[in-house]
Amino acid sequence: MTDTRRRVKVYTLNEDRQWDDRGTGHVSSGYVERLKGMSLLVRAESDGSLLLESKINPNTAYQKQQDTLIVWSEAENYDLALSFQEKAGCDEIWEKICQVQGKDPSVDITQELVDESEEERFDDMSSPGLELPPCELGRLEELAELVASSLPSPLRREKLALAVENEGYIRKLLELFRQCEDLENADGLHHLYEIVKGIFLLNRTALFEVMFSEECIMDVIGCLEHDPVLGAAPRRHRDFLTKTARFKEVIPIGDPELRAKIHQTYRVQYIQDMVLPTPSVFEENMLSTLHSFIFFNKVEIVGMLQDDEKFLTDLFAQLTDEATDDDKRYELVNFLKEFCAFSQTLQPQNREAFFKTLSNMGILPALEVVLGMDDVQVRGAATDIFSYLVEYNPSMVREFVMQESQQNDDDILLINLIIEHMICDTDPELGGAVQLMGLLRTLVDPENMLATANKTEKTEFLSFFYKHCMHILSAPLLANTTDDKLSKDDFQTSQLLALILELLTFCVEHHTYHIKNYIINKDVLRRVLVLTASQHAFLALCALRFMRRIIGLKDEFYNRYIIRNFLFEPVVKAFLNNGARYNLMNSAIIEMFEYVRVEDVKSLTAHIVENYWKALEDVNYVQTFKGLKLRYEQQRERQDNPKLDRWLYIDNPKLDR
């Protein structure tokens, strides 16, 4: 194969009608013996592996879109797209495809999208084309009927699209629209609504490029305002777009192409979301090209902004400049938030590269400055941006906070600012605190930590976290449980403590060594069990869950700590105070004791029976406590008679140990 390779991204359309990025590579064309024909080949630029091997079928309909896209279907519900970095590469491969199919490269689609019945095939032999009526006011009703009758048939739909495209019909229709508005011709406007809506359902990129051009798009939106269902009260979409919606350049965009692309994408997204009626099941697939148009526009915008170093440098410089006024800073951080949200159109690997670019430009130090400000709205937007960063590259965030700890005090570290905002959330429902707790959980989750030959991120970060951050996270818990009693037991405080306990419970399950040292050295479990006396059942249950996770580890260091400090005492007290009520508290406590019995945790069994049997011996509605007493007695017998132990459990292994 001697063809020049071109850089492309390979996309496939998933079941949700969204494009999935299959990788970046270089495309070539050549004869493949196995496929018995000329084929398109894409090899990954990372390792040379084969991303795509697709025979150029003489009967497949290939479509060229937006100068740098080639789209086709290989099988039912399996659509492919090649997105070229350069127009020249797209043109070269397009010529190869057209050469194989014997088509003129000037066309945008190589085959008619045929899925017609035998009757339609017969009709097609006698009428190869579709003739549109003259574009005149008196013929609009006829044209509307022609469009409506063509939509159910793929063949007629394709013929109609070709006719509309070849005759420059859209601009003529929009001229009639302006005439109808001037004349207040309601019938004509209603017909134009049906016609333009039908043109959208033709699902053709070449028509969209005309309709969404700067000179046409507002008139297209105007046509869609006059839904016959609304009668004489049309919607005012153009008024909203021209008078209410405002495009703010928080940082001037010097590239006119980028600015035009942003305007176009906003308006097309508005058409899809607000102007077009909700498509029926039949119509949904007929708007796939519209979805693709928006998707690839967004990819292009993010790429253009990402590559504009001056724009991003100015953005972060103004964001962190003390001289920037509050209103301006609010606009800047909101733009950055929208920019990050816009990047959600990218595939995961591209999003990670996008956030890496932002990291290199200094997004994390900038967020640290913004999060330290008093403005709640600005901090909220900064938190949303931080959540995007944590979601797609937690290792990048962890590396930053470990590096800054070498120069800064603990209380101004980025991760501690996040903890402080979680603790100080003023929302009665703690919506912000819940979001921040989720981010902290992601950051301390060993499952997404990296390990290399030279270092282990888990070891380094957890050592950092327990040294610099854990005391701030646990401060509200320790402050509220002094002298073995609750200082505050209001609903909001209880919610916060429940969140902190949830994160500490996660640490017990996943951190082992670090959290064990912290719990034992700081006597954390004793403090947690004070919460079993809370009037809020959800908090008491969180405390029990925390202890249950510790017991579930069957770690003798923990067990000795529990025994030495008599930490079953508050559990037994809570059980007795709950009385005969059959509720979650009752079930949770019994399950904890049952676990100790079933798993035969000898040290805890002996401790419970020796210290709490008198308080529990009258509980007869479950056999848990009597079973614990039996376990304890069996242990004593085996200790007193080692030969009996050997006979019972070596010579008779089936006996219950």
XYZ file of C-alpha atoms in Angstrom:
657
model
C 0.000 0.000 0.000
C 1.660 3.231 -1.169
C -1.111 5.693 -0.320
C -0.232 8.619 1.927
C -1.498 8.034 5.434
C -3.838 10.585 7.019
C -4.592 11.125 10.703
C -8.177 10.237 11.653
C -10.422 9.350 14.555
C -12.641 6.267 14.176
C -16.190 6.548 15.568
C -19.047 4.043 15.857
C -22.660 4.892 16.626
C -23.903 3.176 19.781
C -27.413 2.049 20.741
C -28.163 5.439 22.310
C -27.392 7.123 18.974
C -24.198 8.630 20.431
C -20.807 8.421 18.759
C -18.157 6.332 20.559
C -14.489 7.112 19.887
C -12.641 3.913 18.914
C -9.221 5.516 18.699
C -6.892 7.735 16.675
C -4.753 6.442 13.848
C -3.731 6.790 10.203
C -5.959 5.729 7.346
C -4.934 4.201 4.045
C -6.648 2.325 1.255
C -5.513 -0.782 -0.574
C -6.406 -4.258 -1.762
C -6.980 -6.779 1.052
C -6.780 -10.385 -0.102
C -8.901 -11.716 2.779
C -11.751 -9.326 1.929
C -11.279 -9.733 -1.844
C -11.389 -6.029 -2.585
C -10.160 -2.480 -2.000
C -10.518 -1.605 1.673
C -10.075 1.200 4.205
C -7.456 0.468 6.865
C -6.830 2.477 10.036
C -3.852 1.639 12.217
C -3.563 3.096 15.735
C -0.914 5.778 16.044
C -0.015 4.506 19.530
C 0.935 0.902 18.760
C 0.098 0.242 15.107
C -2.752 -2.121 15.948
C -5.603 -2.389 13.451
C -8.511 -0.109 14.447
C -10.513 -0.580 11.250
C -10.481 -2.890 8.253
C -13.481 -2.180 6.064
C -14.032 -3.288 2.478
C -15.293 -0.526 0.172
C -18.523 -2.196 -0.881
C -19.754 -1.051 -4.311
C -23.327 -0.783 -2.980
C -22.670 0.933 0.362
C -23.811 4.547 0.707
C -20.871 6.659 1.885
C -21.593 10.236 2.952
C -19.124 13.105 3.117
C -19.982 15.677 5.796
C -18.522 19.025 6.859
C -15.390 18.600 4.659
C -13.623 16.343 7.191
C -16.101 13.509 7.869
C -16.963 10.301 6.006
C -19.924 8.332 7.397
C -21.390 4.978 6.315
C -23.281 1.918 7.568
C -21.690 -1.534 7.415
C -24.666 -3.463 8.756
C -28.032 -2.779 10.273
C -27.595 -0.499 13.309
C -23.808 -0.320 12.824
C -22.710 3.116 11.620
C -19.075 4.154 11.215
C -17.411 7.540 10.809
C -13.901 8.733 10.020
C -13.108 12.226 11.308
C -10.059 13.619 9.485
C -7.605 16.074 10.941
C -7.147 17.686 7.517
C -9.561 18.335 4.675
C -6.938 17.139 2.187
C -6.858 13.700 3.774
C -10.635 13.456 3.681
C -10.683 14.443 -0.002
C -8.053 11.831 -0.866
C -9.911 8.932 0.795
C -13.231 10.192 -0.643
C -11.737 10.015 -4.140
C -10.622 6.420 -3.501
C -14.130 5.440 -2.376
C -15.719 7.149 -5.387
C -13.172 5.518 -7.694
C -14.129 2.036 -6.420
C -17.852 2.797 -6.794
C -17.483 4.595 -10.127
C -18.837 7.885 -8.783
C -17.932 11.517 -9.336
C -15.958 12.756 -6.261
C -17.968 16.004 -6.327
C -21.009 14.186 -4.841
C -21.628 14.154 -1.064
C -23.244 10.704 -1.076
C -22.201 7.776 -3.267
C -25.439 5.755 -3.313
C -29.138 6.338 -2.954
C -30.293 5.074 0.460
C -32.560 2.358 -0.917
C -34.888 0.357 1.281
C -37.969 0.383 -0.883
C -40.646 -2.176 -1.660
C -40.933 -4.028 -4.949
C -43.699 -1.641 -5.958
C -41.444 1.343 -5.314
C -38.652 -0.282 -7.346
C -41.082 -0.671 -10.235
C -42.214 2.942 -9.887
C -38.593 4.060 -9.836
C -37.943 2.513 -13.244
C -40.550 4.780 -14.821
C -39.769 7.938 -12.766
C -36.063 8.108 -11.955
C -36.240 11.640 -10.497
C -38.549 13.743 -8.377
C -39.801 17.049 -9.715
C -40.568 19.784 -7.226
C -43.365 22.279 -7.896
C -42.274 25.882 -8.512
C -41.422 27.672 -5.262
C -44.434 29.986 -5.190
C -46.940 30.994 -2.537
C -49.782 29.262 -4.340
C -47.916 25.932 -4.463
C -46.884 25.656 -0.765
C -49.760 23.339 0.133
C -48.829 21.028 -2.749
C -45.182 21.016 -1.658
C -46.138 20.293 1.979
C -48.183 17.282 0.819
C -45.282 16.087 -1.367
C -42.862 16.280 1.581
C -45.266 14.459 3.914
C -45.900 11.675 1.382
C -42.157 11.188 0.740
C -41.006 10.775 4.357
C -42.204 7.172 4.949
C -40.174 5.840 2.002
C -36.347 5.915 2.167
C -36.155 6.015 -1.634
C -38.566 8.934 -2.011
C -36.913 10.679 0.909
C -33.564 10.455 -0.838
C -35.005 11.712 -4.133
C -36.651 14.629 -2.351
C -33.399 15.521 -0.597
C -31.497 15.502 -3.891
C -34.128 17.678 -5.549
C -34.164 20.212 -2.690
C -30.365 20.312 -2.674
C -29.836 20.523 -6.446
C -32.404 23.257 -7.029
C -31.222 25.510 -4.170
C -34.757 25.193 -2.867
C -34.111 26.113 0.782
C -33.150 29.708 0.083
C -36.221 30.084 -2.164
C -38.437 28.734 0.644
C -36.946 31.178 3.124
C -37.637 34.055 0.732
C -41.282 32.937 0.648
C -41.243 32.781 4.458
C -40.253 36.439 4.665
C -43.049 37.310 2.228
C -45.614 35.334 4.258
C -44.578 37.091 7.470
C -44.849 40.498 5.797
C -48.299 39.600 4.442
C -49.333 37.859 7.696
C -50.260 34.849 5.573
C -51.065 32.305 8.322
C -51.846 29.427 5.947
C -48.574 29.905 4.089
C -46.618 30.029 7.374
C -48.278 26.803 8.550
C -47.369 25.055 5.283
C -43.785 26.303 5.588
C -43.591 24.874 9.115
C -44.534 21.420 7.804
C -42.128 21.710 4.873
C -39.119 22.815 6.948
C -39.835 20.209 9.630
C -39.935 17.595 6.847
C -36.595 18.811 5.459
C -35.046 18.196 8.895
C -36.316 14.612 8.733
C -34.561 14.097 5.389
C -31.462 13.671 7.589
C -29.026 15.118 5.065
C -25.857 17.005 6.011
C -25.685 19.056 2.805
C -29.135 20.507 3.564
C -28.189 21.214 7.189
C -25.116 23.128 6.086
C -27.356 25.479 4.103
C -30.058 25.717 6.791
C -27.562 26.393 9.582
C -25.544 28.970 7.682
C -25.392 32.472 9.192
C -27.726 33.959 6.570
C -30.367 31.210 6.817
C -30.579 29.841 10.359
C -32.755 32.563 11.915
C -35.305 32.275 9.086
C -35.314 28.478 9.538
C -36.089 29.013 13.232
C -38.768 31.507 12.177
C -40.449 28.861 10.010
C -40.552 26.498 12.972
C -42.303 29.099 15.133
C -45.546 28.682 13.187
C -46.752 25.270 14.321
C -50.359 24.890 13.060
C -51.256 23.363 16.437
C -50.572 26.736 18.066
C -52.953 28.562 15.733
C -52.529 32.337 15.824
C -50.104 32.297 18.780
C -46.684 31.345 17.362
C -43.682 30.827 19.620
C -41.101 33.614 19.812
C -37.851 31.698 19.480
C -36.112 34.417 17.456
C -36.957 37.026 20.081
C -35.336 34.838 22.722
C -32.198 34.256 20.664
C -31.749 37.898 19.657
C -33.001 39.768 22.740
C -32.758 37.466 25.752
C -29.867 35.092 25.013
C -26.569 36.952 25.128
C -23.165 35.730 23.997
C -20.585 36.878 26.544
C -16.914 36.847 25.673
C -15.341 36.772 29.114
C -12.037 36.504 27.266
C -12.052 37.903 23.698
C -12.072 35.146 21.059
C -9.793 36.271 18.260
C -10.628 33.503 15.787
C -13.749 34.497 13.775
C -14.211 30.884 12.634
C -14.350 29.718 16.259
C -16.790 32.457 17.209
C -19.061 31.575 14.278
C -18.878 27.874 15.172
C -19.931 28.626 18.775
C -22.889 30.732 17.599
C -23.956 28.069 15.126
C -23.699 25.222 17.644
C -25.711 27.096 20.272
C -28.484 27.825 17.791
C -28.567 24.297 16.350
C -28.637 22.836 19.875
C -31.498 25.226 20.648
C -33.348 24.014 17.542
C -32.912 20.391 18.607
C -33.870 20.943 22.256
C -36.494 23.678 22.105
C -37.763 24.335 18.583
C -38.278 20.981 16.907
C -41.217 19.011 18.303
C -40.346 15.866 20.263
C -39.694 13.226 17.576
C -41.804 10.106 17.430
C -40.182 6.671 17.575
C -40.382 6.609 13.770
C -38.728 10.037 13.459
C -35.966 9.547 16.068
C -33.566 7.764 13.708
C -34.363 10.301 10.983
C -32.592 12.995 13.040
C -29.340 11.084 13.564
C -27.437 13.402 11.224
C -28.600 16.398 13.270
C -27.226 14.745 16.433
C -23.961 14.042 14.611
C -23.752 17.636 13.322
C -23.951 18.982 16.893
C -21.605 16.330 18.274
C -18.796 16.997 15.801
C -19.262 20.763 16.119
C -18.708 20.477 19.876
C -15.642 18.299 19.387
C -14.253 20.920 17.019
C -14.974 23.832 19.400
C -13.315 22.108 22.356
C -10.303 21.288 20.183
C -9.973 24.870 18.908
C -10.202 26.358 22.410
C -7.848 23.737 23.783
C -5.234 24.642 21.162
C -5.527 28.402 21.807
C -2.800 28.883 24.424
C -3.221 32.677 24.565
C -6.921 32.332 25.325
C -6.373 29.838 28.145
C -3.395 31.773 29.557
C -5.457 34.979 29.721
C -8.370 33.076 31.279
C -6.341 31.657 34.175
C -4.375 34.888 34.651
C -7.566 36.914 35.129
C -9.186 34.209 37.246
C -6.379 34.341 39.837
C -5.593 38.088 39.596
C -6.523 39.844 42.861
C -7.463 42.931 40.836
C -10.262 41.061 38.989
C -13.615 42.246 40.327
C -16.157 39.769 41.723
C -18.608 39.972 38.797
C -15.857 39.377 36.271
C -14.456 36.459 38.274
C -17.928 34.927 38.492
C -18.238 35.122 34.692
C -14.770 33.609 34.240
C -15.380 30.648 36.540
C -18.792 30.034 34.978
C -17.244 30.038 31.512
C -14.655 27.508 32.664
C -17.447 25.380 34.142
C -19.388 25.492 30.844
C -16.197 24.741 28.936
C -15.672 21.613 31.065
C -19.332 20.643 30.634
C -18.958 21.088 26.856
C -16.069 18.631 26.909
C -18.491 15.898 27.995
C -19.178 15.374 24.278
C -15.634 13.978 24.048
C -14.830 10.339 24.587
C -13.043 9.399 27.861
C -9.528 9.309 26.433
C -10.021 12.697 24.754
C -11.528 14.170 27.914
C -8.487 13.048 29.865
C -6.214 14.802 27.350
C -8.446 17.876 27.578
C -8.135 18.046 31.362
C -4.397 17.426 31.117
C -4.160 20.551 28.963
C -6.096 22.516 31.577
C -3.798 21.102 34.250
C -0.726 22.253 32.353
C -2.272 25.728 32.128
C -2.651 25.828 35.934
C -6.290 24.958 36.587
C -5.666 23.409 40.012
C -3.786 26.380 41.539
C -6.497 28.617 40.049
C -9.252 26.546 41.653
C -7.422 26.697 44.967
C -7.521 30.496 44.833
C -11.195 30.573 43.856
C -12.248 28.020 46.482
C -10.682 30.234 49.144
C -12.989 33.138 48.274
C -16.122 34.171 50.152
C -18.523 34.227 47.177
C -20.709 31.113 47.526
C -21.732 31.069 43.837
C -18.141 31.282 42.646
C -17.120 28.513 45.042
C -20.037 26.362 43.857
C -18.990 26.690 40.212
C -15.371 25.955 41.162
C -16.526 22.816 42.991
C -18.300 21.621 39.829
C -15.088 22.139 37.838
C -13.116 20.271 40.506
C -15.582 17.374 40.242
C -14.878 17.091 36.488
C -11.141 16.907 37.214
C -11.515 14.277 39.941
C -13.848 12.161 37.821
C -11.533 11.927 34.824
C -8.083 12.077 36.388
C -7.946 11.641 40.173
C -4.230 10.845 39.984
C -3.524 14.309 38.580
C -5.331 15.905 41.543
C -3.555 13.676 44.062
C -0.150 14.512 42.575
C -0.893 18.232 42.819
C -2.025 18.175 46.467
C 1.009 16.109 47.510
C 3.372 18.541 45.792
C 1.786 21.635 47.318
C 1.985 20.138 50.825
C 5.758 20.655 50.636
C 5.319 24.446 50.445
C 1.975 25.206 52.171
C 0.413 24.772 55.593
C -2.232 22.089 56.038
C -5.156 24.488 56.362
C -4.700 26.000 52.882
C -4.144 22.760 50.951
C -6.656 22.253 48.138
C -7.974 18.958 49.508
C -8.415 20.503 52.967
C -10.339 23.400 51.447
C -12.686 20.792 49.993
C -13.058 19.126 53.403
C -13.710 22.507 55.053
C -16.425 23.342 52.515
C -18.011 19.953 53.145
C -18.007 20.541 56.904
C -19.286 24.127 56.618
C -22.064 23.529 54.060
C -24.985 25.800 55.022
C -27.565 23.954 52.926
C -30.065 22.308 55.317
C -30.029 19.202 53.094
C -26.210 19.282 52.757
C -26.414 18.905 48.959
C -22.958 20.415 48.478
C -21.469 18.327 51.293
C -22.775 15.120 49.694
C -21.139 16.077 46.393
C -17.827 16.902 48.085
C -17.869 13.690 50.124
C -18.220 11.753 46.855
C -15.157 13.563 45.460
C -13.116 12.818 48.587
C -14.152 9.185 48.379
C -12.878 9.026 44.787
C -9.579 10.618 45.794
C -8.944 8.159 48.660
C -10.107 5.088 46.713
C -7.107 2.751 46.192
C -8.903 1.111 43.257
C -8.073 4.071 40.980
C -4.521 4.599 42.255
C -1.567 3.792 40.047
C 1.440 1.605 40.756
C 4.746 1.836 38.858
C 8.133 0.208 39.194
C 9.527 3.183 41.132
C 6.638 4.227 43.365
C 3.196 3.303 44.544
C 0.647 6.100 44.491
C -1.453 4.343 47.139
C 1.355 4.304 49.717
C 2.418 7.888 49.059
C -1.024 9.447 48.935
C -2.505 7.610 51.921
C 0.518 8.518 54.038
C 0.006 12.139 52.989
C -3.759 12.034 53.600
C -3.549 10.594 57.116
C -0.779 13.013 58.064
C -2.216 16.228 56.617
C -5.975 15.760 56.140
C -7.564 13.114 58.349
C -7.524 15.300 61.472
C -9.555 17.953 59.650
C -12.053 15.407 58.322
C -12.621 13.835 61.752
C -12.625 17.111 63.716
C -16.464 17.525 63.811
C -16.845 13.925 65.030
C -14.268 14.305 67.798
C -15.560 17.744 68.812
C -19.140 16.492 69.126
C -18.401 13.393 71.241
C -16.295 14.669 74.135
C -16.862 13.182 77.606
C -18.695 10.214 76.068
C -21.797 12.239 75.253
C -23.205 14.116 72.265
C -22.641 17.879 72.288
C -25.154 18.599 69.487
C -27.836 16.302 68.140
C -29.717 18.520 65.680
C -30.659 17.195 62.243
C -28.035 19.088 60.192
C -25.161 18.152 62.511
C -26.317 14.531 62.470
C -26.404 14.546 58.674
C -22.842 15.863 58.532
C -21.589 13.287 61.042
C -23.320 10.538 59.035
C -21.453 11.683 55.914
C -18.133 11.689 57.759
C -18.865 8.230 59.152
C -19.704 6.955 55.683
C -16.290 8.064 54.452
C -14.514 6.636 57.515
C -16.324 3.322 57.004
C -15.083 3.312 53.398
C -11.549 3.860 54.743
C -11.906 0.915 57.163
C -12.805 -1.329 54.214
C -10.079 -0.127 51.854
C -7.132 1.361 53.782
C -6.405 -1.293 56.476
C -3.038 -0.212 57.931
C -3.408 3.596 57.928
C -6.974 3.737 59.220
C -6.283 1.043 61.854
C -3.439 3.071 63.336
C -5.594 6.187 63.306
C -8.614 4.523 64.954
C -6.579 2.859 67.704
C -4.283 5.807 68.429
C -7.113 8.368 68.472
C -9.651 6.044 70.152
C -12.024 6.824 67.256
C -14.372 3.868 67.723
C -15.231 4.942 71.275
C -16.177 8.391 69.925
C -18.214 6.884 67.107
C -20.190 4.657 69.478
C -21.307 7.729 71.422
C -23.501 8.382 68.367
C -25.572 5.250 69.081
C -27.373 7.431 71.643
C -28.477 9.927 68.954
C -32.177 10.653 68.601
C -31.672 10.261 64.845
C -31.818 6.569 63.961
C -29.874 7.034 60.709
C -26.855 8.359 62.646
C -26.995 5.590 65.272
C -27.132 3.020 62.466
C -24.112 4.646 60.765
C -22.172 4.218 64.018
C -23.169 0.535 64.238
C -22.227 0.008 60.596
C -18.776 1.478 61.294
C -18.186 -0.978 64.163
C -19.613 -3.863 62.131
C -17.084 -3.222 59.348
C -14.252 -3.286 61.876
C -15.433 -6.581 63.411
C -15.911 -8.007 59.908
C -12.168 -7.683 59.268
C -11.498 -10.283 62.027
C -8.301 -8.415 62.870
C -6.991 -9.250 66.365
C -5.430 -5.797 66.721
C -8.923 -4.328 66.427
C -10.397 -7.049 68.640
C -7.895 -6.399 71.443
C -8.630 -2.658 71.166
C -12.397 -3.334 71.479
C -11.899 -5.658 74.453
C -9.414 -3.410 76.258
C -11.789 -0.443 76.061
C -15.057 -2.382 76.649
C -16.494 -0.986 73.407
C -19.422 -3.413 73.291
C -20.863 -1.606 76.293
C -22.532 1.249 74.318
C -23.841 -1.332 71.816
C -25.457 -3.426 74.560
C -26.814 -0.255 76.152
C -28.363 0.853 72.846
C -29.872 -2.627 72.417
C -31.463 -2.583 75.865
C -32.698 1.006 75.453
C -34.353 0.002 72.188
C -36.425 -2.489 74.207
C -38.721 -4.951 72.478
C -39.132 -2.806 69.371
C -38.458 -4.793 66.207
C -36.723 -2.202 64.040
C -33.486 -1.580 62.138
C -31.579 -0.827 65.318
C -32.638 -4.150 66.823
C -31.776 -6.082 63.638
C -28.395 -4.389 63.162
C -27.234 -5.129 66.709
C -28.421 -8.759 66.665
C -26.726 -9.278 63.278
C -23.446 -8.002 64.745
C -23.561 -10.484 67.624
C -24.697 -13.243 65.261
C -21.646 -12.594 63.066
C -19.358 -13.021 66.070
C -21.102 -16.339 66.879
C -21.161 -17.782 63.339
C -17.571 -16.764 62.548
C -16.487 -18.028 65.977
C -14.444 -14.920 66.838
C -13.155 -16.439 70.075
C -11.720 -13.361 71.757
C -14.897 -11.333 71.239
C -17.157 -14.261 72.185
C -15.381 -14.654 75.537
C -15.443 -10.888 76.154
C -19.193 -10.575 75.407
C -20.246 -13.543 77.577
C -17.971 -12.675 80.481
C -19.061 -9.040 80.619
C -22.591 -8.774 79.217
C -24.264 -12.182 79.659
C -26.373 -11.099 82.618
C -27.832 -8.210 80.599
C -28.596 -10.430 77.588
C -29.544 -13.812 79.023
C -33.290 -13.066 79.045
C -33.432 -12.346 75.273
C -35.295 -15.419 74.017
C -36.879 -14.349 70.701
C -33.566 -15.112 68.952
C -31.024 -17.802 69.811
C -28.030 -15.558 69.130
C -27.029 -14.868 72.714
C -27.633 -18.403 73.949
C -25.570 -19.551 70.963
C -22.743 -17.225 72.049
C -22.901 -18.673 75.568
C -22.709 -22.193 74.108
C -19.689 -21.205 71.994
C -18.021 -19.769 75.069
C -18.644 -22.934 77.112
C -17.310 -25.129 74.294
C -14.149 -22.991 74.215
C -13.689 -23.420 77.972
C -14.159 -27.177 77.725
C -11.561 -27.444 74.976
C -9.114 -25.354 76.987
C -9.662 -27.613 80.031
C -9.514 -30.836 77.998
C -7.232 -30.592 74.927
C -7.748 -34.323 74.160
C -11.491 -33.705 73.813
C -10.742 -30.931 71.349
C -8.669 -33.337 69.233
C -11.387 -36.022 69.282
C -14.143 -33.566 68.372
C -12.483 -31.702 65.533
C -9.805 -33.858 64.066
C -11.269 -37.361 64.326
C -14.808 -35.997 63.704
C -14.353 -33.006 61.344
C -18.079 -32.879 60.479
C -18.986 -31.689 63.968
C -19.805 -27.981 64.212
C -16.778 -26.182 65.496
